[in-house]
């Protein structure tokens, strides 16, 4: 997977790309990240990338030319998609992450200020994604969220870690609680079932805890989750108390 990120703040990406999962994926050649500084495509003595909005009002708008030229500078792979991070986009979720993981190249256009001139959105952008219903200072954090979530789905990226299929959300439910040593921490014990060595009992307990958490915290997820008849039975037990 190749990501090309268009931004006026390429330095914001380096720390996150230099450590952890993304750094390993890049080193292993599974993910390639290229940063394109939109300002390099600005003309004029001040290299401005923004201007005042036509019609007046507060705030600045990113001008279309530097972004457009930055987009044109990217060498396009066969299967490539241009995404603009925006509060007005579709909400990014695990289904979209899986979809994106099938592309060879994802170009992430990050805007700043009040947004980007509308004409760029009509021509240069294939898809707009939001990472949540709040306004950020720019698309950069959204681009990192998308790169992180998508990279985890690329075969080989997680390696020795837990398979992403086991992750929270991959079956549509929240994860069961996890415990490690010590057995007693601040007076709180690890649930005895986890020390029982009975793998079937542990599996059932974990499944029930998953369902319990989802029911309590995100009942909306239960509608879309793939539930077995065993899950339905466990849910009934939970609802009866
Ligand atoms: C992008 C907010 C994606 C949420 C871009 C200001 C944004 C954003 N998700 N906010 N520019």
PDB file of C-alpha atoms and ligand atoms in Angstrom:
ATOM      1  CA  UNK A   1       0.000   0.000   0.000  1.00  0.00           C
ATOM      2  CA  UNK A   2       1.268   3.410  -0.883  1.00  0.00           C
ATOM      3  CA  UNK A   3       0.021   6.575   0.789  1.00  0.00           C
ATOM      4  CA  UNK A   4       0.764  10.016  -0.638  1.00  0.00           C
ATOM      5  CA  UNK A   5      -0.100  12.749   1.826  1.00  0.00           C
ATOM      6  CA  UNK A   6      -0.634  16.312   0.640  1.00  0.00           C
ATOM      7  CA  UNK A   7      -0.250  18.817   3.454  1.00  0.00           C
ATOM      8  CA  UNK A   8       1.268  22.171   4.329  1.00  0.00           C
ATOM      9  CA  UNK A   9       2.640  20.529   7.512  1.00  0.00           C
ATOM     10  CA  UNK A  10       4.607  17.419   6.483  1.00  0.00           C
ATOM     11  CA  UNK A  11       6.577  17.658   9.744  1.00  0.00           C
ATOM     12  CA  UNK A  12       3.439  16.713  11.678  1.00  0.00           C
ATOM     13  CA  UNK A  13       3.603  13.205  10.217  1.00  0.00           C
ATOM     14  CA  UNK A  14       7.221  12.314  10.918  1.00  0.00           C
ATOM     15  CA  UNK A  15       6.903  11.532  14.648  1.00  0.00           C
ATOM     16  CA  UNK A  16       4.005   9.161  14.129  1.00  0.00           C
ATOM     17  CA  UNK A  17       5.661   7.485  11.145  1.00  0.00           C
ATOM     18  CA  UNK A  18       8.973   6.961  12.910  1.00  0.00           C
ATOM     19  CA  UNK A  19       7.755   4.747  15.752  1.00  0.00           C
ATOM     20  CA  UNK A  20       5.388   1.857  16.235  1.00  0.00           C
ATOM     21  CA  UNK A  21       3.274  -0.130  13.813  1.00  0.00           C
ATOM     22  CA  UNK A  22       3.488   2.288  10.859  1.00  0.00           C
ATOM     23  CA  UNK A  23       7.261   2.587  11.207  1.00  0.00           C
ATOM     24  CA  UNK A  24       7.568  -1.221  11.146  1.00  0.00           C
ATOM     25  CA  UNK A  25       5.242  -1.496   8.157  1.00  0.00           C
ATOM     26  CA  UNK A  26       7.316   1.087   6.282  1.00  0.00           C
ATOM     27  CA  UNK A  27      10.618  -0.588   7.197  1.00  0.00           C
ATOM     28  CA  UNK A  28       9.216  -3.952   6.138  1.00  0.00           C
ATOM     29  CA  UNK A  29       8.275  -2.546   2.746  1.00  0.00           C
ATOM     30  CA  UNK A  30       4.568  -3.253   3.256  1.00  0.00           C
ATOM     31  CA  UNK A  31       3.597   0.415   3.407  1.00  0.00           C
ATOM     32  CA  UNK A  32       5.166   3.324   1.575  1.00  0.00           C
ATOM     33  CA  UNK A  33       4.387   6.857   2.753  1.00  0.00           C
ATOM     34  CA  UNK A  34       5.291   9.906   0.658  1.00  0.00           C
ATOM     35  CA  UNK A  35       4.774  13.388   2.002  1.00  0.00           C
ATOM     36  CA  UNK A  36       4.068  16.195  -0.426  1.00  0.00           C
ATOM     37  CA  UNK A  37       4.352  19.765   0.833  1.00  0.00           C
ATOM     38  CA  UNK A  38       1.544  21.741  -0.791  1.00  0.00           C
ATOM     39  CA  UNK A  39       3.496  24.938  -0.134  1.00  0.00           C
ATOM     40  CA  UNK A  40       6.154  23.786  -2.620  1.00  0.00           C
ATOM     41  CA  UNK A  41       3.500  24.304  -5.280  1.00  0.00           C
ATOM     42  CA  UNK A  42       2.548  27.812  -4.192  1.00  0.00           C
ATOM     43  CA  UNK A  43       3.766  30.735  -6.286  1.00  0.00           C
ATOM     44  CA  UNK A  44       4.324  34.350  -5.335  1.00  0.00           C
ATOM     45  CA  UNK A  45       6.752  35.892  -2.898  1.00  0.00           C
ATOM     46  CA  UNK A  46       4.868  34.740   0.203  1.00  0.00           C
ATOM     47  CA  UNK A  47       4.098  31.231  -1.058  1.00  0.00           C
ATOM     48  CA  UNK A  48       0.573  31.687   0.245  1.00  0.00           C
ATOM     49  CA  UNK A  49      -1.717  28.674   0.125  1.00  0.00           C
ATOM     50  CA  UNK A  50      -4.819  30.501   1.398  1.00  0.00           C
ATOM     51  CA  UNK A  51      -6.836  33.597   0.584  1.00  0.00           C
ATOM     52  CA  UNK A  52      -9.897  35.480   1.812  1.00  0.00           C
ATOM     53  CA  UNK A  53     -13.275  34.012   0.911  1.00  0.00           C
ATOM     54  CA  UNK A  54     -15.278  35.499  -1.957  1.00  0.00           C
ATOM     55  CA  UNK A  55     -18.451  36.934  -0.483  1.00  0.00           C
ATOM     56  CA  UNK A  56     -16.660  37.933   2.706  1.00  0.00           C
ATOM     57  CA  UNK A  57     -16.699  36.427   6.149  1.00  0.00           C
ATOM     58  CA  UNK A  58     -14.205  35.212   8.701  1.00  0.00           C
ATOM     59  CA  UNK A  59     -11.457  32.738   8.091  1.00  0.00           C
ATOM     60  CA  UNK A  60      -9.387  31.825   5.091  1.00  0.00           C
ATOM     61  CA  UNK A  61      -9.853  29.360   2.271  1.00  0.00           C
ATOM     62  CA  UNK A  62      -7.161  27.183   0.744  1.00  0.00           C
ATOM     63  CA  UNK A  63      -6.625  28.310  -2.826  1.00  0.00           C
ATOM     64  CA  UNK A  64      -7.147  25.652  -5.497  1.00  0.00           C
ATOM     65  CA  UNK A  65      -3.917  26.003  -7.493  1.00  0.00           C
ATOM     66  CA  UNK A  66      -1.250  24.729  -5.030  1.00  0.00           C
ATOM     67  CA  UNK A  67      -3.440  21.760  -4.006  1.00  0.00           C
ATOM     68  CA  UNK A  68      -4.212  21.003  -7.650  1.00  0.00           C
ATOM     69  CA  UNK A  69      -0.565  21.164  -8.677  1.00  0.00           C
ATOM     70  CA  UNK A  70       0.420  19.029  -5.687  1.00  0.00           C
ATOM     71  CA  UNK A  71      -2.137  16.433  -6.799  1.00  0.00           C
ATOM     72  CA  UNK A  72      -0.791  16.484 -10.344  1.00  0.00           C
ATOM     73  CA  UNK A  73       2.746  15.972  -9.035  1.00  0.00           C
ATOM     74  CA  UNK A  74       1.876  12.611  -7.492  1.00  0.00           C
ATOM     75  CA  UNK A  75       2.844   9.675  -9.662  1.00  0.00           C
ATOM     76  CA  UNK A  76      -0.311   7.671  -9.892  1.00  0.00           C
ATOM     77  CA  UNK A  77      -0.403   3.908  -9.553  1.00  0.00           C
ATOM     78  CA  UNK A  78      -2.953   1.906 -11.475  1.00  0.00           C
ATOM     79  CA  UNK A  79      -5.413   1.589  -8.610  1.00  0.00           C
ATOM     80  CA  UNK A  80      -5.416   4.899  -6.814  1.00  0.00           C
ATOM     81  CA  UNK A  81      -7.957   6.906  -4.899  1.00  0.00           C
ATOM     82  CA  UNK A  82      -7.847  10.554  -3.832  1.00  0.00           C
ATOM     83  CA  UNK A  83      -9.398  11.278  -0.439  1.00  0.00           C
ATOM     84  CA  UNK A  84     -10.027  14.660   1.163  1.00  0.00           C
ATOM     85  CA  UNK A  85     -10.345  14.664   4.960  1.00  0.00           C
ATOM     86  CA  UNK A  86     -13.319  16.797   5.896  1.00  0.00           C
ATOM     87  CA  UNK A  87     -16.009  17.052   8.573  1.00  0.00           C
ATOM     88  CA  UNK A  88     -18.438  16.941   5.643  1.00  0.00           C
ATOM     89  CA  UNK A  89     -17.283  13.506   4.473  1.00  0.00           C
ATOM     90  CA  UNK A  90     -18.735  10.078   5.181  1.00  0.00           C
ATOM     91  CA  UNK A  91     -17.799   8.878   8.635  1.00  0.00           C
ATOM     92  CA  UNK A  92     -14.762   6.601   8.448  1.00  0.00           C
ATOM     93  CA  UNK A  93     -15.404   3.156   9.902  1.00  0.00           C
ATOM     94  CA  UNK A  94     -14.035  -0.367   9.719  1.00  0.00           C
ATOM     95  CA  UNK A  95     -15.991  -1.209   6.545  1.00  0.00           C
ATOM     96  CA  UNK A  96     -14.404   1.773   4.767  1.00  0.00           C
ATOM     97  CA  UNK A  97     -10.988   0.807   6.175  1.00  0.00           C
ATOM     98  CA  UNK A  98     -11.329  -2.673   4.619  1.00  0.00           C
ATOM     99  CA  UNK A  99     -12.425  -1.123   1.317  1.00  0.00           C
ATOM    100  CA  UNK A 100      -9.434   1.211   1.278  1.00  0.00           C
ATOM    101  CA  UNK A 101      -7.031  -1.636   2.051  1.00  0.00           C
ATOM    102  CA  UNK A 102      -7.775  -3.027  -1.440  1.00  0.00           C
ATOM    103  CA  UNK A 103      -6.347   0.006  -3.262  1.00  0.00           C
ATOM    104  CA  UNK A 104      -2.700   0.153  -4.389  1.00  0.00           C
ATOM    105  CA  UNK A 105      -2.387   3.854  -3.628  1.00  0.00           C
ATOM    106  CA  UNK A 106      -4.336   6.261  -1.463  1.00  0.00           C
ATOM    107  CA  UNK A 107      -3.729   9.962  -1.829  1.00  0.00           C
ATOM    108  CA  UNK A 108      -4.752  11.884   1.276  1.00  0.00           C
ATOM    109  CA  UNK A 109      -5.361  15.580   0.690  1.00  0.00           C
ATOM    110  CA  UNK A 110      -5.287  17.584   3.919  1.00  0.00           C
ATOM    111  CA  UNK A 111      -6.752  21.061   3.940  1.00  0.00           C
ATOM    112  CA  UNK A 112      -6.401  23.766   6.556  1.00  0.00           C
ATOM    113  CA  UNK A 113      -8.213  26.972   7.355  1.00  0.00           C
ATOM    114  CA  UNK A 114     -11.960  26.902   6.722  1.00  0.00           C
ATOM    115  CA  UNK A 115     -11.456  24.349   3.974  1.00  0.00           C
ATOM    116  CA  UNK A 116     -10.422  24.245   0.377  1.00  0.00           C
ATOM    117  CA  UNK A 117     -11.888  25.998  -2.646  1.00  0.00           C
ATOM    118  CA  UNK A 118     -14.955  24.005  -3.703  1.00  0.00           C
ATOM    119  CA  UNK A 119     -13.707  23.588  -7.269  1.00  0.00           C
ATOM    120  CA  UNK A 120     -10.914  21.230  -6.157  1.00  0.00           C
ATOM    121  CA  UNK A 121     -13.521  18.991  -4.566  1.00  0.00           C
ATOM    122  CA  UNK A 122     -15.464  18.746  -7.814  1.00  0.00           C
ATOM    123  CA  UNK A 123     -12.518  17.711  -9.952  1.00  0.00           C
ATOM    124  CA  UNK A 124      -9.513  16.360  -8.057  1.00  0.00           C
ATOM    125  CA  UNK A 125     -11.132  14.445  -5.177  1.00  0.00           C
ATOM    126  CA  UNK A 126     -12.745  10.986  -5.382  1.00  0.00           C
ATOM    127  CA  UNK A 127     -14.032  10.689  -1.842  1.00  0.00           C
ATOM    128  CA  UNK A 128     -14.409  12.786   1.328  1.00  0.00           C
ATOM    129  CA  UNK A 129     -13.962  11.164   4.721  1.00  0.00           C
ATOM    130  CA  UNK A 130     -14.570  12.429   8.229  1.00  0.00           C
ATOM    131  CA  UNK A 131     -13.025  10.778  11.285  1.00  0.00           C
ATOM    132  CA  UNK A 132     -15.736  12.092  13.599  1.00  0.00           C
ATOM    133  CA  UNK A 133     -18.261  14.840  14.149  1.00  0.00           C
ATOM    134  CA  UNK A 134     -15.969  17.595  15.303  1.00  0.00           C
ATOM    135  CA  UNK A 135     -13.872  20.220  13.602  1.00  0.00           C
ATOM    136  CA  UNK A 136     -10.107  19.743  13.662  1.00  0.00           C
ATOM    137  CA  UNK A 137      -7.496  22.322  12.767  1.00  0.00           C
ATOM    138  CA  UNK A 138      -6.899  20.474   9.531  1.00  0.00           C
ATOM    139  CA  UNK A 139      -7.071  17.104   7.855  1.00  0.00           C
ATOM    140  CA  UNK A 140      -3.677  15.881   9.098  1.00  0.00           C
ATOM    141  CA  UNK A 141      -4.888  13.955  12.148  1.00  0.00           C
ATOM    142  CA  UNK A 142      -7.617  12.417  10.015  1.00  0.00           C
ATOM    143  CA  UNK A 143      -5.028  11.294   7.458  1.00  0.00           C
ATOM    144  CA  UNK A 144      -3.014   9.631  10.240  1.00  0.00           C
ATOM    145  CA  UNK A 145      -6.144   7.895  11.539  1.00  0.00           C
ATOM    146  CA  UNK A 146      -6.918   6.540   8.073  1.00  0.00           C
ATOM    147  CA  UNK A 147      -3.308   5.432   7.429  1.00  0.00           C
ATOM    148  CA  UNK A 148      -3.108   3.674  10.798  1.00  0.00           C
ATOM    149  CA  UNK A 149      -6.440   1.864  10.550  1.00  0.00           C
ATOM    150  CA  UNK A 150      -5.890   0.805   6.912  1.00  0.00           C
ATOM    151  CA  UNK A 151      -2.270  -0.319   7.394  1.00  0.00           C
ATOM    152  CA  UNK A 152      -3.301  -2.698  10.185  1.00  0.00           C
ATOM    153  CA  UNK A 153      -5.454  -4.568   7.661  1.00  0.00           C
ATOM    154  CA  UNK A 154      -2.643  -5.153   5.177  1.00  0.00           C
ATOM    155  CA  UNK A 155      -1.444  -8.768   5.345  1.00  0.00           C
ATOM    156  CA  UNK A 156       1.845  -9.040   7.230  1.00  0.00           C
ATOM    157  CA  UNK A 157       1.683  -5.644   8.926  1.00  0.00           C
ATOM    158  CA  UNK A 158       0.555  -6.936  12.319  1.00  0.00           C
ATOM    159  CA  UNK A 159       2.882  -9.938  12.111  1.00  0.00           C
ATOM    160  CA  UNK A 160       3.349 -11.537  15.490  1.00  0.00           C
ATOM    161  CA  UNK A 161       0.741  -9.364  17.134  1.00  0.00           C
ATOM    162  CA  UNK A 162      -2.856 -10.428  17.491  1.00  0.00           C
ATOM    163  CA  UNK A 163      -4.533 -10.952  14.178  1.00  0.00           C
ATOM    164  CA  UNK A 164      -6.681  -7.975  13.197  1.00  0.00           C
ATOM    165  CA  UNK A 165      -9.603 -10.370  12.830  1.00  0.00           C
ATOM    166  CA  UNK A 166      -9.584 -10.722  16.606  1.00  0.00           C
ATOM    167  CA  UNK A 167      -9.633  -6.992  17.146  1.00  0.00           C
ATOM    168  CA  UNK A 168     -12.524  -5.120  18.556  1.00  0.00           C
ATOM    169  CA  UNK A 169     -15.022  -4.372  15.796  1.00  0.00           C
ATOM    170  CA  UNK A 170     -13.926  -7.091  13.395  1.00  0.00           C
ATOM    171  CA  UNK A 171     -16.942  -9.154  14.409  1.00  0.00           C
ATOM    172  CA  UNK A 172     -18.946  -6.025  15.086  1.00  0.00           C
ATOM    173  CA  UNK A 173     -18.713  -6.303  18.877  1.00  0.00           C
ATOM    174  CA  UNK A 174     -16.605  -4.537  21.490  1.00  0.00           C
ATOM    175  CA  UNK A 175     -13.733  -6.560  22.920  1.00  0.00           C
ATOM    176  CA  UNK A 176     -13.821  -8.548  26.124  1.00  0.00           C
ATOM    177  CA  UNK A 177     -11.708  -7.241  29.059  1.00  0.00           C
ATOM    178  CA  UNK A 178      -8.033  -8.217  29.120  1.00  0.00           C
ATOM    179  CA  UNK A 179      -5.882  -9.119  32.100  1.00  0.00           C
ATOM    180  CA  UNK A 180      -2.199  -9.857  32.629  1.00  0.00           C
ATOM    181  CA  UNK A 181       0.105 -10.134  35.646  1.00  0.00           C
ATOM    182  CA  UNK A 182      -0.015  -9.404  38.544  1.00  0.00           C
ATOM    183  CA  UNK A 183      -2.921 -11.624  39.600  1.00  0.00           C
ATOM    184  CA  UNK A 184      -3.923  -9.057  42.230  1.00  0.00           C
ATOM    185  CA  UNK A 185      -3.575  -5.336  41.478  1.00  0.00           C
ATOM    186  CA  UNK A 186      -4.716  -2.716  44.006  1.00  0.00           C
ATOM    187  CA  UNK A 187      -6.834  -5.366  45.694  1.00  0.00           C
ATOM    188  CA  UNK A 188      -8.557  -6.350  42.447  1.00  0.00           C
ATOM    189  CA  UNK A 189      -8.249  -9.955  41.310  1.00  0.00           C
ATOM    190  CA  UNK A 190      -8.152 -11.376  37.816  1.00  0.00           C
ATOM    191  CA  UNK A 191     -11.466 -13.181  37.110  1.00  0.00           C
ATOM    192  CA  UNK A 192     -10.839 -16.782  38.302  1.00  0.00           C
ATOM    193  CA  UNK A 193     -12.175 -18.319  35.067  1.00  0.00           C
ATOM    194  CA  UNK A 194      -9.102 -16.958  33.237  1.00  0.00           C
ATOM    195  CA  UNK A 195      -6.848 -18.984  35.565  1.00  0.00           C
ATOM    196  CA  UNK A 196      -8.940 -22.152  35.268  1.00  0.00           C
ATOM    197  CA  UNK A 197      -7.188 -23.542  32.207  1.00  0.00           C
ATOM    198  CA  UNK A 198     -10.619 -24.519  30.836  1.00  0.00           C
ATOM    199  CA  UNK A 199     -10.404 -23.124  27.308  1.00  0.00           C
ATOM    200  CA  UNK A 200     -14.068 -23.649  26.459  1.00  0.00           C
ATOM    201  CA  UNK A 201     -15.189 -21.906  29.657  1.00  0.00           C
ATOM    202  CA  UNK A 202     -12.789 -19.026  28.931  1.00  0.00           C
ATOM    203  CA  UNK A 203     -14.066 -18.690  25.362  1.00  0.00           C
ATOM    204  CA  UNK A 204     -17.681 -18.522  26.572  1.00  0.00           C
ATOM    205  CA  UNK A 205     -16.853 -16.031  29.325  1.00  0.00           C
ATOM    206  CA  UNK A 206     -15.042 -13.763  26.871  1.00  0.00           C
ATOM    207  CA  UNK A 207     -17.852 -13.928  24.354  1.00  0.00           C
ATOM    208  CA  UNK A 208     -20.408 -13.074  27.025  1.00  0.00           C
ATOM    209  CA  UNK A 209     -18.279 -10.139  28.268  1.00  0.00           C
ATOM    210  CA  UNK A 210     -18.023  -8.887  24.675  1.00  0.00           C
ATOM    211  CA  UNK A 211     -21.768  -9.034  24.284  1.00  0.00           C
ATOM    212  CA  UNK A 212     -22.304  -7.429  27.708  1.00  0.00           C
ATOM    213  CA  UNK A 213     -20.067  -4.469  26.921  1.00  0.00           C
ATOM    214  CA  UNK A 214     -21.623  -3.980  23.531  1.00  0.00           C
ATOM    215  CA  UNK A 215     -25.123  -4.125  25.010  1.00  0.00           C
ATOM    216  CA  UNK A 216     -24.193  -1.603  27.724  1.00  0.00           C
ATOM    217  CA  UNK A 217     -22.011   0.794  25.761  1.00  0.00           C
ATOM    218  CA  UNK A 218     -22.837   0.463  22.070  1.00  0.00           C
ATOM    219  CA  UNK A 219     -26.212  -1.230  21.636  1.00  0.00           C
ATOM    220  CA  UNK A 220     -26.306   0.288  18.122  1.00  0.00           C
ATOM    221  CA  UNK A 221     -23.529  -2.129  17.099  1.00  0.00           C
ATOM    222  CA  UNK A 222     -25.600  -5.208  17.955  1.00  0.00           C
ATOM    223  CA  UNK A 223     -27.910  -4.556  14.994  1.00  0.00           C
ATOM    224  CA  UNK A 224     -25.113  -4.937  12.454  1.00  0.00           C
ATOM    225  CA  UNK A 225     -23.080  -7.605  14.318  1.00  0.00           C
ATOM    226  CA  UNK A 226     -22.943 -11.170  13.044  1.00  0.00           C
ATOM    227  CA  UNK A 227     -24.461 -13.125  15.925  1.00  0.00           C
ATOM    228  CA  UNK A 228     -24.577 -16.908  16.258  1.00  0.00           C
ATOM    229  CA  UNK A 229     -27.334 -18.799  18.071  1.00  0.00           C
ATOM    230  CA  UNK A 230     -24.892 -19.127  20.983  1.00  0.00           C
ATOM    231  CA  UNK A 231     -24.546 -15.317  21.006  1.00  0.00           C
ATOM    232  CA  UNK A 232     -28.343 -14.955  21.065  1.00  0.00           C
ATOM    233  CA  UNK A 233     -28.525 -17.332  24.048  1.00  0.00           C
ATOM    234  CA  UNK A 234     -25.786 -15.404  25.918  1.00  0.00           C
ATOM    235  CA  UNK A 235     -27.560 -12.117  25.150  1.00  0.00           C
ATOM    236  CA  UNK A 236     -30.818 -13.510  26.538  1.00  0.00           C
ATOM    237  CA  UNK A 237     -28.993 -14.496  29.740  1.00  0.00           C
ATOM    238  CA  UNK A 238     -27.538 -10.968  29.974  1.00  0.00           C
ATOM    239  CA  UNK A 239     -30.895  -9.275  29.420  1.00  0.00           C
ATOM    240  CA  UNK A 240     -32.532 -11.423  32.102  1.00  0.00           C
ATOM    241  CA  UNK A 241     -29.771 -10.323  34.471  1.00  0.00           C
TER     242      UNK A 241
HETATM  243  C1  LIG B   1     -11.352  16.036   8.967  1.00  0.00           C
HETATM  244  C2  LIG B   1     -12.592  16.769  10.865  1.00  0.00           C
HETATM  245  C3  LIG B   1     -11.806  14.751   9.207  1.00  0.00           C
HETATM  246  C4  LIG B   1     -13.013  15.462  11.056  1.00  0.00           C
HETATM  247  C5  LIG B   1     -10.552  18.854   8.472  1.00  0.00           C
HETATM  248  C6  LIG B   1     -10.981  20.539   9.760  1.00  0.00           C
HETATM  249  C7  LIG B   1     -11.739  17.054   9.795  1.00  0.00           C
HETATM  250  C8  LIG B   1     -11.270  18.420   9.547  1.00  0.00           C
HETATM  251  N1  LIG B   1     -12.618  14.496  10.237  1.00  0.00           N
HETATM  252  N2  LIG B   1     -11.555  19.476  10.315  1.00  0.00           N
HETATM  253  N3  LIG B   1     -10.384  20.171   8.653  1.00  0.00           N
END
